[in-house]
Amino acid sequence: MPYVLAIGAIAVGVGLYFWLCLIVVTAVSLPIVLVGVPLAMLAGAGLAFTRATGVLRGNYPKTTLVTPQHAAAAATARNARRRRRKYVPVDVAWPHYFAAQIMPDCRAIAGWVAADIGSMWRGTTRPLTGDGKGVILVFWPFTLMVPVLLAAGTAGALFGVAVVFMTGALLTAVGWLVGAAAIFVTRAIVTVWQSVFRARASCPSCFAVTRLPAYRCPGAHPGGDNLHRSLLPGRLGIWWRRCTCGTRLPTTVIRARRLQAVCQRCNHPLHAGAGMARDVRIPVFGAASAGKTHLIMGGLVALHGQNELGVRVASADHISERTFEGYRQVVSADGAAAKTPVDRAPFAVTTRIEKDGPWPQTLVHVFDASGEALVSPTRNADFSYLDFARTLLFVLDPFSIPDVRDQLTLSFKELVPTVNAALLDPEESYNGTVNRLRGYGVKTGGQRLAFVLSKADLLVRLPIGEDLSVTRSESAAVRRWLCARRLENLVDTAEKDFGEVRFFFVSAKDTTRHGALQPFSWLLESDGLSLA
């Protein structure tokens, strides 16, 4: 009988326990869970958003930071996969956030939230393995709320991460679309600008001509790696780019005009405005003693004289300034120019021209080289400036023509020392340079040639030059005179070789608009620059 009473008492106690548990679950735990689950989900979502903010602010130490070196290595790998040319430049600068850093940040957010969730679940299950598991099992109606709320918080955190990822994906898509449109528009503007104004970057040292110069960052670079060779809108920034030193650099040649531009090939400093200014290259060729240097002197002195006519003309660099000052002294003193050394590398005297209005400034590079080097295949092979010229100027010494030379030596011997006639045959002096152009695949049919008959002030002293006028020489008249001197083969060859040829008869001593400036003015007009 006592055993029966004991078993009955136990059964009653268990029934009361389960009844009490049911009351607790329905009256206490369930309401708490119903209220706590949404709150736990909000708390989980808030945790995800908080961790996302922390990652963006740089508070998560395990975030992978995409450095400029990482971006450059990735760009090099992409170029290799696409089999792009090896000389495609890869600049070292901080990449745009949506181009590189967005994915590591998303992985860091997910990792941080996962670590928090794992820590919370481990903290909840740890008492089950300790001495308090008996108490937890007895009071299970109360402890049941904890895993339920944790599950709700986990679901909220996962939902928050999903929202962060979708927001990041949306912003990335918008950023890429807007960025692609901005890149296309800005690059198109630069391309149209350079095409309309024929803007290029010409190196005065190695004669390379490119659309885009390299730029030096003005920031501190102890290692010397301060060159940006592709300062264009792209993965490294659309409107601005941040260098590894922290300096913010403007993109495109139009906005980067205040930076120091250098040559892509030899790193030689370029003129201000390189790549944005209209770039005109005028190689002057002909035989030794044909009067090339004198013509350049007179033409540039006359060009600088246009300052009084609403055109602002100035030397573009210190070397050109010193050279021009020497030219001006020789012209003003009516002196003789020193013979151009054969072993001296060709150099360009660069002049900057500006006019009122919306037109850009113009950089005019006039190249001079010795006549012996111009006709020598072994020497003129390095004269790459000839390959990039749209206009050329050929100087022919009339006293190298047999008929003129015979009249000079027979009847005007007193003029022989003054004339200093060129000894090379006219056709040979012409073909020496033009054959070089053909050999390097230059399409001369799209170029202009100013065919200059020099030493006009001396030729008119001879009877054979009476048909020509120093002050007024039309192209057709000069052409007829040359053909009458049995140079029709040279004239026809020049007209077949070049798209347009005009003949001039000028004196280097005449620094007026109708003198030495005339052939240069005509060539500048073909590049869209009128001095009138």
Short mmCIF file of C-alpha atoms in Angstrom, two decimals:
data_model
loop_
_atom_site.label_atom_id
_atom_site.label_comp_id
_atom_site.label_asym_id
_atom_site.label_seq_id
_atom_site.Cartn_x
_atom_site.Cartn_y
_atom_site.Cartn_z
CA MET A 1 0.00 0.00 0.00
CA PRO A 2 2.73 2.52 0.74
CA TYR A 3 4.27 1.81 -2.70
CA VAL A 4 0.99 2.56 -4.38
CA LEU A 5 0.69 5.82 -2.51
CA ALA A 6 4.26 6.73 -3.45
CA ILE A 7 3.69 5.98 -7.13
CA GLY A 8 0.45 7.92 -7.05
CA ALA A 9 2.17 10.88 -5.40
CA ILE A 10 4.90 10.83 -8.06
CA ALA A 11 2.31 10.66 -10.84
CA VAL A 12 0.43 13.58 -9.32
CA GLY A 13 3.67 15.54 -9.00
CA VAL A 14 4.67 14.87 -12.59
CA GLY A 15 1.20 15.80 -13.78
CA LEU A 16 1.32 19.04 -11.81
CA TYR A 17 4.83 19.73 -13.20
CA PHE A 18 3.72 19.28 -16.79
CA TRP A 19 0.55 21.26 -16.12
CA LEU A 20 2.64 24.05 -14.63
CA CYS A 21 5.02 23.83 -17.59
CA LEU A 22 2.08 24.11 -19.98
CA ILE A 23 0.83 27.15 -18.09
CA VAL A 24 4.29 28.68 -18.21
CA VAL A 25 4.68 27.93 -21.94
CA THR A 26 1.26 29.26 -22.87
CA ALA A 27 1.02 32.12 -20.41
CA VAL A 28 4.61 33.30 -20.15
CA SER A 29 6.98 31.85 -22.78
CA LEU A 30 4.68 32.02 -25.76
CA PRO A 31 3.83 35.75 -25.35
CA ILE A 32 7.47 36.52 -24.79
CA VAL A 33 8.40 34.54 -27.88
CA LEU A 34 5.68 36.19 -29.97
CA VAL A 35 7.01 39.61 -29.00
CA GLY A 36 10.66 38.61 -28.85
CA VAL A 37 10.92 36.92 -32.27
CA PRO A 38 10.28 40.12 -34.28
CA LEU A 39 12.54 42.03 -31.94
CA ALA A 40 15.22 39.37 -32.28
CA MET A 41 14.92 39.51 -36.05
CA LEU A 42 15.24 43.29 -35.97
CA ALA A 43 18.22 42.94 -33.68
CA GLY A 44 19.80 40.43 -36.08
CA ALA A 45 19.21 42.73 -39.04
CA GLY A 46 20.61 45.64 -37.02
CA LEU A 47 23.67 43.54 -36.26
CA ALA A 48 24.20 42.93 -39.98
CA PHE A 49 23.85 46.64 -40.78
CA THR A 50 26.16 47.55 -37.88
CA ARG A 51 28.81 45.13 -39.09
CA ALA A 52 28.46 46.44 -42.65
CA THR A 53 29.02 49.98 -41.37
CA GLY A 54 32.00 48.80 -39.36
CA VAL A 55 33.58 47.15 -42.39
CA LEU A 56 33.06 50.26 -44.52
CA ARG A 57 34.67 52.37 -41.79
CA GLY A 58 37.63 50.01 -41.61
CA ASN A 59 36.92 48.67 -38.10
CA TYR A 60 37.11 44.99 -39.07
CA PRO A 61 40.78 43.92 -39.05
CA LYS A 62 40.18 40.84 -41.20
CA THR A 63 39.00 42.85 -44.21
CA THR A 64 41.12 42.32 -47.32
CA LEU A 65 42.25 45.74 -48.57
CA VAL A 66 42.76 45.96 -52.33
CA THR A 67 45.91 48.08 -52.56
CA PRO A 68 47.22 49.83 -55.69
CA GLN A 69 49.74 47.02 -56.09
CA HIS A 70 46.98 44.40 -56.00
CA ALA A 71 44.96 46.37 -58.56
CA ALA A 72 48.01 46.70 -60.85
CA ALA A 73 48.72 42.97 -60.62
CA ALA A 74 45.09 42.17 -61.43
CA ALA A 75 45.16 44.55 -64.41
CA THR A 76 48.36 42.93 -65.68
CA ALA A 77 46.73 39.51 -65.39
CA ARG A 78 43.66 40.72 -67.29
CA ASN A 79 45.84 42.10 -70.06
CA ALA A 80 47.65 38.77 -70.29
CA ARG A 81 44.38 36.85 -70.54
CA ARG A 82 43.13 39.21 -73.23
CA ARG A 83 46.47 39.02 -75.04
CA ARG A 84 46.83 42.76 -75.08
CA ARG A 85 50.08 44.35 -76.22
CA LYS A 86 52.87 44.22 -73.68
CA TYR A 87 53.33 47.97 -73.64
CA VAL A 88 49.79 48.64 -72.44
CA PRO A 89 50.52 50.73 -69.33
CA VAL A 90 49.34 49.59 -65.91
CA ASP A 91 49.34 52.48 -63.45
CA VAL A 92 49.67 52.02 -59.71
CA ALA A 93 46.87 53.93 -57.97
CA TRP A 94 43.93 53.28 -55.67
CA PRO A 95 41.15 51.53 -57.61
CA HIS A 96 37.59 52.77 -57.60
CA TYR A 97 35.54 51.21 -54.77
CA PHE A 98 32.96 49.56 -57.04
CA ALA A 99 35.71 48.24 -59.30
CA ALA A 100 37.72 46.31 -56.70
CA GLN A 101 36.91 46.78 -53.00
CA ILE A 102 33.18 45.98 -53.00
CA MET A 103 33.65 42.18 -53.15
CA PRO A 104 36.23 41.90 -50.33
CA ASP A 105 33.99 44.10 -48.17
CA CYS A 106 30.97 41.87 -48.82
CA ARG A 107 32.99 38.81 -47.85
CA ALA A 108 34.19 40.60 -44.70
CA ILE A 109 30.60 41.54 -43.73
CA ALA A 110 29.43 37.97 -44.17
CA GLY A 111 32.39 36.63 -42.20
CA TRP A 112 31.92 39.08 -39.35
CA VAL A 113 28.18 38.35 -39.00
CA ALA A 114 28.81 34.60 -39.22
CA ALA A 115 31.40 34.87 -36.45
CA ASP A 116 28.90 36.77 -34.25
CA ILE A 117 26.15 34.21 -34.85
CA GLY A 118 28.47 31.31 -34.11
CA SER A 119 29.64 32.98 -30.91
CA MET A 120 26.05 33.47 -29.71
CA TRP A 121 25.05 29.86 -30.43
CA ARG A 122 28.16 28.52 -28.74
CA GLY A 123 27.38 30.64 -25.69
CA THR A 124 23.85 29.21 -25.55
CA THR A 125 24.80 25.56 -25.83
CA ARG A 126 27.80 25.73 -23.47
CA PRO A 127 25.69 25.26 -20.24
CA LEU A 128 24.34 21.98 -21.58
CA THR A 129 27.81 20.51 -21.30
CA GLY A 130 28.42 21.77 -17.75
CA ASP A 131 27.06 21.30 -14.26
CA GLY A 132 23.97 23.43 -14.89
CA LYS A 133 22.42 21.20 -17.50
CA GLY A 134 20.12 19.60 -14.88
CA VAL A 135 18.68 22.96 -13.92
CA ILE A 136 18.25 23.89 -17.59
CA LEU A 137 16.42 20.64 -18.31
CA VAL A 138 14.11 21.14 -15.31
CA PHE A 139 13.23 24.71 -16.23
CA TRP A 140 13.02 24.00 -19.96
CA PRO A 141 9.85 26.08 -20.52
CA PHE A 142 11.88 29.18 -19.71
CA THR A 143 15.09 28.18 -21.44
CA LEU A 144 13.20 27.14 -24.58
CA MET A 145 12.80 30.82 -25.43
CA VAL A 146 16.55 31.33 -25.83
CA PRO A 147 17.18 29.09 -28.87
CA VAL A 148 13.94 30.29 -30.42
CA LEU A 149 15.00 33.89 -30.04
CA LEU A 150 18.52 33.06 -31.25
CA ALA A 151 17.07 31.34 -34.31
CA ALA A 152 14.98 34.45 -34.97
CA GLY A 153 18.02 36.66 -34.50
CA THR A 154 20.01 34.44 -36.88
CA ALA A 155 17.25 34.67 -39.46
CA GLY A 156 17.20 38.46 -39.05
CA ALA A 157 20.97 38.65 -39.41
CA LEU A 158 20.89 36.55 -42.55
CA PHE A 159 18.10 38.72 -43.90
CA GLY A 160 20.14 41.82 -43.08
CA VAL A 161 23.19 40.40 -44.84
CA ALA A 162 21.02 39.60 -47.86
CA VAL A 163 19.71 43.19 -47.87
CA VAL A 164 23.27 44.53 -47.61
CA PHE A 165 24.39 42.29 -50.47
CA MET A 166 21.43 43.24 -52.67
CA THR A 167 22.00 46.92 -51.92
CA GLY A 168 25.69 46.52 -52.74
CA ALA A 169 24.83 44.68 -55.96
CA LEU A 170 22.35 47.40 -56.94
CA LEU A 171 24.79 50.20 -56.16
CA THR A 172 27.55 48.34 -58.01
CA ALA A 173 25.33 47.86 -61.06
CA VAL A 174 24.30 51.52 -61.02
CA GLY A 175 27.91 52.55 -60.42
CA TRP A 176 29.15 50.48 -63.32
CA LEU A 177 26.41 51.72 -65.65
CA VAL A 178 26.88 55.36 -64.71
CA GLY A 179 30.64 54.92 -64.69
CA ALA A 180 30.66 53.26 -68.10
CA ALA A 181 28.54 56.07 -69.51
CA ALA A 182 30.78 58.70 -67.91
CA ILE A 183 33.91 56.94 -69.18
CA PHE A 184 32.48 56.72 -72.69
CA VAL A 185 31.42 60.38 -72.73
CA THR A 186 34.66 61.76 -71.29
CA ARG A 187 36.85 59.66 -73.55
CA ALA A 188 34.69 60.55 -76.54
CA ILE A 189 35.06 64.25 -75.72
CA VAL A 190 38.84 63.89 -75.60
CA THR A 191 38.88 61.89 -78.84
CA VAL A 192 36.70 64.43 -80.65
CA TRP A 193 38.77 67.30 -79.25
CA GLN A 194 42.03 65.73 -80.42
CA SER A 195 40.57 64.86 -83.82
CA VAL A 196 39.07 68.28 -84.46
CA PHE A 197 42.06 70.28 -83.24
CA ARG A 198 44.65 67.66 -84.22
CA ALA A 199 46.05 67.68 -80.72
CA ARG A 200 48.95 65.37 -79.98
CA ALA A 201 51.89 65.07 -77.59
CA SER A 202 55.23 65.47 -79.39
CA CYS A 203 58.51 64.68 -77.68
CA PRO A 204 61.34 67.10 -78.52
CA SER A 205 63.92 64.48 -77.55
CA CYS A 206 63.00 61.13 -79.16
CA PHE A 207 60.37 62.60 -81.57
CA ALA A 208 57.66 60.16 -80.42
CA VAL A 209 54.10 61.35 -81.03
CA THR A 210 51.25 60.02 -78.87
CA ARG A 211 47.67 60.95 -78.08
CA LEU A 212 48.22 60.66 -74.34
CA PRO A 213 51.37 61.77 -72.51
CA ALA A 214 52.46 60.35 -69.19
CA TYR A 215 52.10 62.58 -66.13
CA ARG A 216 54.19 63.01 -63.01
CA CYS A 217 52.38 63.02 -59.68
CA PRO A 218 53.43 66.09 -57.66
CA GLY A 219 53.21 64.15 -54.38
CA ALA A 220 56.03 62.61 -52.38
CA HIS A 221 57.44 59.44 -53.97
CA PRO A 222 60.70 58.34 -52.34
CA GLY A 223 60.90 55.38 -54.71
CA GLY A 224 60.50 57.56 -57.79
CA ASP A 225 57.42 55.70 -59.06
CA ASN A 226 55.44 58.87 -59.70
CA LEU A 227 54.48 58.34 -63.34
CA HIS A 228 50.90 57.78 -64.48
CA ARG A 229 51.01 56.59 -68.08
CA SER A 230 47.29 56.15 -68.63
CA LEU A 231 45.56 59.02 -66.85
CA LEU A 232 42.17 58.19 -68.31
CA PRO A 233 38.75 57.52 -66.74
CA GLY A 234 38.48 53.86 -65.78
CA ARG A 235 38.85 51.41 -62.91
CA LEU A 236 41.20 53.76 -61.07
CA GLY A 237 38.71 56.63 -61.08
CA ILE A 238 36.41 58.43 -63.45
CA TRP A 239 36.70 62.13 -62.69
CA TRP A 240 39.58 61.90 -60.23
CA ARG A 241 42.27 59.37 -59.43
CA ARG A 242 44.04 58.93 -56.10
CA CYS A 243 47.73 58.18 -56.37
CA THR A 244 49.49 55.81 -53.96
CA CYS A 245 50.87 58.88 -52.17
CA GLY A 246 47.34 60.16 -51.56
CA THR A 247 47.43 62.97 -54.11
CA ARG A 248 44.22 63.41 -56.07
CA LEU A 249 44.87 63.68 -59.81
CA PRO A 250 42.41 64.83 -62.50
CA THR A 251 41.79 62.47 -65.40
CA THR A 252 41.90 63.23 -69.18
CA VAL A 253 44.45 65.44 -70.93
CA ILE A 254 42.02 68.37 -70.87
CA ARG A 255 41.86 68.49 -67.07
CA ALA A 256 45.43 67.33 -66.40
CA ARG A 257 47.03 70.30 -68.16
CA ARG A 258 48.52 71.62 -64.91
CA LEU A 259 50.47 68.42 -64.29
CA GLN A 260 53.96 67.85 -65.68
CA ALA A 261 53.58 65.89 -68.92
CA VAL A 262 56.41 63.61 -70.01
CA CYS A 263 57.08 61.41 -73.02
CA GLN A 264 55.66 57.89 -72.86
CA ARG A 265 58.81 56.50 -74.46
CA CYS A 266 61.79 58.34 -72.96
CA ASN A 267 60.23 60.24 -70.00
CA HIS A 268 61.51 63.56 -71.37
CA PRO A 269 59.42 66.57 -70.21
CA LEU A 270 56.87 67.75 -72.74
CA HIS A 271 55.54 71.22 -73.38
CA ALA A 272 52.64 72.56 -71.35
CA GLY A 273 49.38 71.63 -73.05
CA ALA A 274 50.83 68.54 -74.75
CA GLY A 275 47.99 66.30 -75.87
CA MET A 276 45.45 69.12 -75.64
CA ALA A 277 47.01 71.81 -77.84
CA ARG A 278 46.97 71.65 -81.62
CA ASP A 279 50.30 70.08 -82.55
CA VAL A 280 51.95 71.05 -85.84
CA ARG A 281 55.22 69.46 -86.94
CA ILE A 282 57.09 70.98 -89.89
CA PRO A 283 60.25 69.15 -90.94
CA VAL A 284 62.46 71.27 -93.21
CA PHE A 285 64.64 69.28 -95.61
CA GLY A 286 66.92 69.93 -98.53
CA ALA A 287 70.58 69.89 -99.51
CA ALA A 288 73.38 71.31 -97.41
CA SER A 289 73.73 75.09 -97.96
CA ALA A 290 70.27 75.24 -99.56
CA GLY A 291 69.23 77.91 -97.05
CA LYS A 292 67.12 75.77 -94.71
CA THR A 293 68.38 77.32 -91.47
CA HIS A 294 68.17 80.87 -92.87
CA LEU A 295 64.59 80.20 -93.99
CA ILE A 296 63.68 78.87 -90.53
CA MET A 297 65.28 81.93 -88.93
CA GLY A 298 63.42 84.38 -91.13
CA GLY A 299 60.14 82.50 -90.86
CA LEU A 300 60.20 82.32 -87.06
CA VAL A 301 61.23 85.96 -86.69
CA ALA A 302 58.36 86.91 -88.98
CA LEU A 303 56.01 84.60 -87.05
CA HIS A 304 56.89 86.29 -83.74
CA GLY A 305 56.20 89.59 -85.45
CA GLN A 306 52.54 88.62 -85.75
CA ASN A 307 52.06 89.58 -82.09
CA GLU A 308 51.00 93.01 -83.27
CA LEU A 309 48.15 91.54 -85.33
CA GLY A 310 46.07 89.88 -82.57
CA VAL A 311 48.09 86.69 -82.48
CA ARG A 312 50.10 85.86 -79.36
CA VAL A 313 53.34 84.12 -80.27
CA ALA A 314 56.04 82.98 -77.84
CA SER A 315 58.72 80.34 -77.56
CA ALA A 316 57.42 77.21 -75.81
CA ASP A 317 60.52 76.32 -73.80
CA HIS A 318 63.85 77.70 -72.65
CA ILE A 319 65.87 75.98 -75.38
CA SER A 320 63.58 77.30 -78.08
CA GLU A 321 63.74 80.76 -76.49
CA ARG A 322 67.55 80.80 -76.55
CA THR A 323 67.60 79.46 -80.09
CA PHE A 324 65.12 82.05 -81.28
CA GLU A 325 67.05 84.89 -79.67
CA GLY A 326 70.09 83.72 -81.63
CA TYR A 327 67.98 83.65 -84.78
CA ARG A 328 66.73 87.16 -84.17
CA GLN A 329 70.24 88.50 -83.68
CA VAL A 330 71.44 86.91 -86.93
CA VAL A 331 68.45 88.24 -88.89
CA SER A 332 68.66 91.76 -87.44
CA ALA A 333 72.40 91.92 -88.14
CA ASP A 334 71.94 90.46 -91.64
CA GLY A 335 74.52 87.85 -90.70
CA ALA A 336 75.19 84.32 -91.85
CA ALA A 337 73.90 81.28 -90.02
CA ALA A 338 76.39 78.73 -88.82
CA LYS A 339 76.41 75.49 -90.76
CA THR A 340 74.31 72.83 -89.09
CA PRO A 341 76.71 70.16 -87.74
CA VAL A 342 76.36 66.80 -89.43
CA ASP A 343 76.75 64.84 -86.22
CA ARG A 344 74.25 66.90 -84.24
CA ALA A 345 70.87 65.31 -83.61
CA PRO A 346 67.96 67.17 -85.20
CA PHE A 347 66.17 69.50 -82.84
CA ALA A 348 62.88 71.33 -82.93
CA VAL A 349 62.34 75.00 -82.27
CA THR A 350 58.88 75.05 -80.70
CA THR A 351 56.63 78.08 -80.81
CA ARG A 352 53.38 78.54 -78.92
CA ILE A 353 50.63 80.41 -80.79
CA GLU A 354 47.39 81.63 -79.23
CA LYS A 355 44.47 83.48 -80.78
CA ASP A 356 41.38 85.04 -79.32
CA GLY A 357 38.31 82.86 -79.32
CA PRO A 358 37.43 79.29 -78.35
CA TRP A 359 40.32 77.76 -80.30
CA PRO A 360 43.05 75.98 -78.38
CA GLN A 361 46.65 77.03 -78.38
CA THR A 362 48.96 75.66 -81.04
CA LEU A 363 52.44 74.21 -80.64
CA VAL A 364 54.48 74.55 -83.83
CA HIS A 365 57.61 72.38 -84.00
CA VAL A 366 60.04 73.30 -86.79
CA PHE A 367 62.72 70.63 -87.26
CA ASP A 368 66.14 71.38 -88.67
CA ALA A 369 68.82 68.85 -89.61
CA SER A 370 71.96 68.96 -91.69
CA GLY A 371 71.54 68.33 -95.40
CA GLU A 372 74.19 65.62 -95.36
CA ALA A 373 72.32 63.70 -92.66
CA LEU A 374 68.97 64.09 -94.41
CA VAL A 375 70.17 62.38 -97.59
CA SER A 376 72.12 59.66 -95.78
CA PRO A 377 70.05 56.45 -95.28
CA THR A 378 72.13 55.45 -92.27
CA ARG A 379 71.65 58.80 -90.53
CA ASN A 380 68.09 59.77 -91.42
CA ALA A 381 66.82 56.39 -90.17
CA ASP A 382 66.62 57.93 -86.69
CA PHE A 383 64.67 61.00 -87.86
CA SER A 384 61.31 59.61 -86.81
CA TYR A 385 59.82 63.10 -86.68
CA LEU A 386 59.51 62.82 -90.47
CA ASP A 387 57.07 59.92 -90.05
CA PHE A 388 54.60 61.89 -87.93
CA ALA A 389 54.49 65.12 -89.94
CA ARG A 390 51.39 66.14 -91.87
CA THR A 391 53.25 68.95 -93.61
CA LEU A 392 56.80 69.23 -94.89
CA LEU A 393 58.92 72.01 -96.33
CA PHE A 394 61.48 71.33 -99.07
CA VAL A 395 64.10 73.99 -99.73
CA LEU A 396 65.74 74.09 -103.15
CA ASP A 397 68.78 76.26 -103.76
CA PRO A 398 68.30 77.80 -107.23
CA PHE A 399 72.07 78.08 -107.60
CA SER A 400 72.32 74.27 -107.54
CA ILE A 401 70.42 74.23 -110.88
CA PRO A 402 72.93 73.85 -113.75
CA ASP A 403 71.61 76.77 -115.85
CA VAL A 404 71.68 79.16 -112.89
CA ARG A 405 75.06 77.93 -111.70
CA ASP A 406 76.58 78.38 -115.15
CA GLN A 407 75.31 81.95 -115.41
CA LEU A 408 76.57 82.72 -111.93
CA THR A 409 80.11 81.38 -112.47
CA LEU A 410 80.46 82.89 -115.94
CA SER A 411 79.02 86.36 -115.54
CA PHE A 412 78.60 87.08 -111.80
CA LYS A 413 81.71 85.68 -110.18
CA GLU A 414 81.62 88.37 -107.50
CA LEU A 415 78.43 86.79 -106.10
CA VAL A 416 79.86 83.27 -105.78
CA PRO A 417 81.15 83.68 -102.17
CA THR A 418 77.90 85.32 -101.12
CA VAL A 419 75.69 82.70 -102.75
CA ASN A 420 77.35 79.66 -101.09
CA ALA A 421 75.58 77.37 -103.52
CA ALA A 422 74.50 73.87 -102.58
CA LEU A 423 76.55 71.23 -104.33
CA LEU A 424 74.03 68.37 -104.23
CA ASP A 425 71.83 67.72 -107.23
CA PRO A 426 68.26 69.03 -106.65
CA GLU A 427 66.60 65.69 -107.33
CA GLU A 428 69.05 63.86 -105.10
CA SER A 429 68.42 66.28 -102.21
CA TYR A 430 64.68 65.69 -102.61
CA ASN A 431 64.76 61.91 -103.04
CA GLY A 432 67.11 61.36 -100.11
CA THR A 433 64.37 62.30 -97.63
CA VAL A 434 61.27 61.22 -99.57
CA ASN A 435 62.72 57.74 -100.18
CA ARG A 436 63.21 57.48 -96.44
CA LEU A 437 59.52 58.26 -95.94
CA ARG A 438 58.50 55.62 -98.45
CA GLY A 439 60.84 53.08 -96.88
CA TYR A 440 59.12 53.52 -93.52
CA GLY A 441 55.64 53.19 -94.98
CA VAL A 442 54.64 56.85 -94.67
CA LYS A 443 51.68 57.68 -96.90
CA THR A 444 52.88 60.95 -98.37
CA GLY A 445 49.75 61.20 -100.50
CA GLY A 446 47.94 62.65 -97.50
CA GLN A 447 50.61 65.25 -96.72
CA ARG A 448 51.24 68.80 -97.84
CA LEU A 449 54.55 69.96 -99.25
CA ALA A 450 55.75 73.54 -99.41
CA PHE A 451 58.30 73.61 -102.26
CA VAL A 452 60.49 76.65 -101.56
CA LEU A 453 62.90 78.18 -104.03
CA SER A 454 65.27 80.02 -101.71
CA LYS A 455 67.79 82.89 -101.96
CA ALA A 456 65.33 85.06 -103.90
CA ASP A 457 67.24 88.24 -103.03
CA LEU A 458 70.30 86.88 -104.85
CA LEU A 459 68.59 85.11 -107.74
CA VAL A 460 66.84 88.27 -108.95
CA ARG A 461 70.27 89.85 -109.53
CA LEU A 462 70.81 87.40 -112.36
CA PRO A 463 69.04 87.74 -115.71
CA ILE A 464 67.79 84.17 -115.42
CA GLY A 465 65.75 85.20 -112.38
CA GLU A 466 64.09 88.24 -113.92
CA ASP A 467 60.87 86.29 -114.53
CA LEU A 468 60.44 85.89 -110.79
CA SER A 469 59.54 88.63 -108.34
CA VAL A 470 60.80 88.76 -104.77
CA THR A 471 57.67 90.33 -103.36
CA ARG A 472 55.03 88.59 -105.48
CA SER A 473 55.63 84.99 -106.56
CA GLU A 474 52.66 82.86 -107.48
CA SER A 475 52.93 79.11 -107.25
CA ALA A 476 52.20 78.58 -110.94
CA ALA A 477 54.89 81.07 -111.94
CA VAL A 478 57.52 79.38 -109.79
CA ARG A 479 56.49 76.01 -111.18
CA ARG A 480 56.83 77.21 -114.76
CA TRP A 481 60.25 78.67 -114.01
CA LEU A 482 61.44 75.36 -112.54
CA CYS A 483 60.14 73.41 -115.52
CA ALA A 484 61.91 75.87 -117.85
CA ARG A 485 65.14 75.01 -116.03
CA ARG A 486 64.60 71.31 -116.96
CA LEU A 487 63.34 70.33 -113.46
CA GLU A 488 59.93 69.14 -114.67
CA ASN A 489 60.81 65.62 -113.53
CA LEU A 490 61.39 66.83 -109.96
CA VAL A 491 58.22 68.94 -110.06
CA ASP A 492 56.09 66.08 -111.37
CA THR A 493 57.56 63.66 -108.82
CA ALA A 494 56.76 66.01 -105.94
CA GLU A 495 53.20 66.51 -107.14
CA LYS A 496 52.70 62.74 -107.44
CA ASP A 497 54.27 62.01 -104.08
CA PHE A 498 52.29 64.52 -102.01
CA GLY A 499 48.62 65.27 -101.81
CA GLU A 500 49.11 69.00 -102.32
CA VAL A 501 52.18 70.97 -103.39
CA ARG A 502 52.60 74.72 -103.53
CA PHE A 503 55.66 76.49 -104.85
CA PHE A 504 57.20 79.56 -103.21
CA PHE A 505 59.97 81.96 -104.12
CA VAL A 506 61.17 83.73 -101.01
CA SER A 507 64.11 85.39 -99.39
CA ALA A 508 65.00 84.45 -95.83
CA LYS A 509 65.86 88.10 -95.23
CA ASP A 510 62.30 89.17 -95.95
CA THR A 511 60.52 88.89 -92.58
CA THR A 512 57.22 90.31 -93.79
CA ARG A 513 54.04 88.29 -94.22
CA HIS A 514 54.87 87.77 -97.92
CA GLY A 515 58.46 86.73 -97.26
CA ALA A 516 59.92 83.85 -95.29
CA LEU A 517 56.68 83.46 -93.34
CA GLN A 518 54.63 82.69 -96.44
CA PRO A 519 55.34 78.92 -96.77
CA PHE A 520 54.96 78.41 -93.00
CA SER A 521 51.69 80.32 -93.01
CA TRP A 522 50.33 78.12 -95.81
CA LEU A 523 51.33 74.95 -93.96
CA LEU A 524 49.73 76.20 -90.73
CA GLU A 525 46.47 76.85 -92.58
CA SER A 526 46.33 73.17 -93.54
CA ASP A 527 46.30 72.39 -89.81
CA GLY A 528 43.46 74.80 -89.17
CA LEU A 529 45.50 77.78 -87.95
CA SER A 530 45.08 81.00 -89.91
CA LEU A 531 47.41 83.85 -89.04
CA ALA A 532 45.19 86.39 -90.75
#
